[in-house]
mmCIF file of C-alpha atoms and ligand atoms in Angstrom:
data_model
loop_
_atom_site.group_PDB
_atom_site.id
_atom_site.type_symbol
_atom_site.label_atom_id
_atom_site.label_comp_id
_atom_site.label_asym_id
_atom_site.label_seq_id
_atom_site.Cartn_x
_atom_site.Cartn_y
_atom_site.Cartn_z
ATOM 1 C CA MET R 14 -62.961 288.672 -129.029
ATOM 2 C CA LEU R 15 -62.375 285.204 -130.214
ATOM 3 C CA VAL R 16 -59.019 284.288 -131.099
ATOM 4 C CA ILE R 17 -58.314 280.934 -132.829
ATOM 5 C CA PHE R 18 -54.873 279.654 -132.866
ATOM 6 C CA GLY R 19 -53.122 276.411 -133.309
ATOM 7 C CA PHE R 20 -50.326 274.703 -134.986
ATOM 8 C CA LYS R 21 -50.054 273.768 -138.720
ATOM 9 C CA ASN R 22 -48.124 270.982 -140.012
ATOM 10 C CA SER R 23 -47.560 270.496 -143.771
ATOM 11 C CA SER R 24 -45.635 267.836 -145.665
ATOM 12 C CA ARG R 25 -44.301 268.237 -149.016
ATOM 13 C CA ASN R 26 -43.010 265.337 -151.108
ATOM 14 C CA LEU R 27 -39.511 266.447 -152.530
ATOM 15 C CA GLY R 28 -39.061 263.470 -154.709
ATOM 16 C CA LEU R 29 -37.666 259.797 -154.930
ATOM 17 C CA ALA R 30 -33.996 258.830 -155.155
ATOM 18 C CA GLN R 31 -32.111 255.725 -154.823
ATOM 19 C CA ALA R 32 -30.291 255.199 -151.587
ATOM 20 C CA THR R 33 -29.321 252.684 -149.106
ATOM 21 C CA CYS R 34 -31.931 252.040 -146.458
ATOM 22 C CA PRO R 35 -30.437 252.149 -142.925
ATOM 23 C CA ARG R 36 -32.995 249.717 -141.731
ATOM 24 C CA CYS R 37 -33.344 246.877 -144.368
ATOM 25 C CA GLY R 38 -29.988 247.602 -145.984
ATOM 26 C CA ASN R 39 -31.316 247.368 -149.652
ATOM 27 C CA ARG R 40 -30.758 249.911 -152.200
ATOM 28 C CA ALA R 41 -34.154 251.057 -152.863
ATOM 29 C CA ALA R 42 -36.049 254.240 -153.848
ATOM 30 C CA GLN R 43 -36.399 256.412 -150.895
ATOM 31 C CA ARG R 44 -39.126 258.989 -150.880
ATOM 32 C CA VAL R 45 -37.883 262.365 -149.283
ATOM 33 C CA ASP R 46 -40.614 264.572 -147.726
ATOM 34 C CA ARG R 47 -40.243 267.972 -145.958
ATOM 35 C CA ARG R 48 -42.349 268.445 -142.815
ATOM 36 C CA LYS R 49 -42.938 272.116 -141.814
ATOM 37 C CA ARG R 50 -44.489 273.232 -138.663
ATOM 38 C CA ALA R 51 -45.844 276.704 -137.922
ATOM 39 C CA PHE R 52 -47.830 278.499 -135.275
ATOM 40 C CA SER R 53 -50.989 279.694 -136.864
ATOM 41 C CA LEU R 54 -53.574 282.218 -136.050
ATOM 42 C CA PHE R 55 -56.953 282.187 -137.624
ATOM 43 C CA PHE R 56 -55.805 279.091 -139.805
ATOM 44 C CA ILE R 57 -52.977 281.381 -141.184
ATOM 45 C CA PRO R 58 -49.460 280.054 -140.554
ATOM 46 C CA ILE R 59 -47.752 283.171 -138.742
ATOM 47 C CA ILE R 60 -44.692 281.980 -137.083
ATOM 48 C CA PRO R 61 -42.589 279.133 -138.880
ATOM 49 C CA LEU R 62 -41.223 276.650 -136.258
ATOM 50 C CA GLY R 63 -38.792 275.067 -138.441
ATOM 51 C CA SER R 64 -38.771 272.057 -140.850
ATOM 52 C CA SER R 65 -37.658 268.566 -140.657
ATOM 53 C CA TYR R 66 -36.786 266.045 -143.421
ATOM 54 C CA GLU R 67 -37.567 262.406 -143.488
ATOM 55 C CA ALA R 68 -36.875 259.505 -145.881
ATOM 56 C CA THR R 69 -39.212 256.711 -146.377
ATOM 57 C CA CYS R 70 -37.869 253.436 -147.867
ATOM 58 C CA THR R 71 -40.051 251.799 -150.546
ATOM 59 C CA ALA R 72 -38.863 248.350 -149.940
ATOM 60 C CA CYS R 73 -39.554 248.133 -146.138
ATOM 61 C CA GLY R 74 -41.685 251.347 -145.398
ATOM 62 C CA ALA R 75 -39.325 252.478 -142.691
ATOM 63 C CA THR R 76 -39.440 256.326 -142.223
ATOM 64 C CA THR R 77 -36.047 257.728 -140.935
ATOM 65 C CA GLY R 78 -35.532 261.389 -139.955
ATOM 66 C CA VAL R 79 -32.706 262.835 -141.826
ATOM 67 C CA SER R 80 -31.061 266.242 -141.714
ATOM 68 C CA ARG R 81 -31.383 268.887 -144.611
ATOM 69 C CA GLY R 82 -27.983 268.069 -145.978
ATOM 70 C CA GLN R 83 -28.718 264.298 -145.785
ATOM 71 C CA ALA R 84 -31.932 264.922 -147.670
ATOM 72 C CA GLU R 85 -30.153 266.809 -150.361
ATOM 73 C CA GLN R 86 -27.639 264.105 -150.725
ATOM 74 C CA ILE R 87 -30.293 261.460 -151.036
ATOM 75 C CA LEU R 88 -32.019 263.452 -153.830
ATOM 76 C CA ALA R 89 -28.725 264.025 -155.599
ATOM 77 C CA GLY R 90 -28.134 260.512 -155.610
ATOM 78 C CA ALA R 91 -24.885 260.670 -153.565
ATOM 79 C CA TYR R 92 -26.123 258.863 -150.352
HETATM 80 ZN ZN1 ZN G 123 -35.782 249.784 -146.147
#
């Protein structure tokens, strides 16, 4: 029997919000993405392996890993 398994990564854009970039220091729009990783069997995600959040600065292009709480704060405009 042939078993096809692997890992599936998906990324979802959660939105844009103004925040201060930790790299360039500008207050600029930050794009917040959620990345999900899952173990998949026959190309179907079976076991979620957690998600991570990252913010990308539209001024300098730096991508910073953030916690879920930080991502929510950025999107709420409170960061
Ligand atoms: Zn920046």
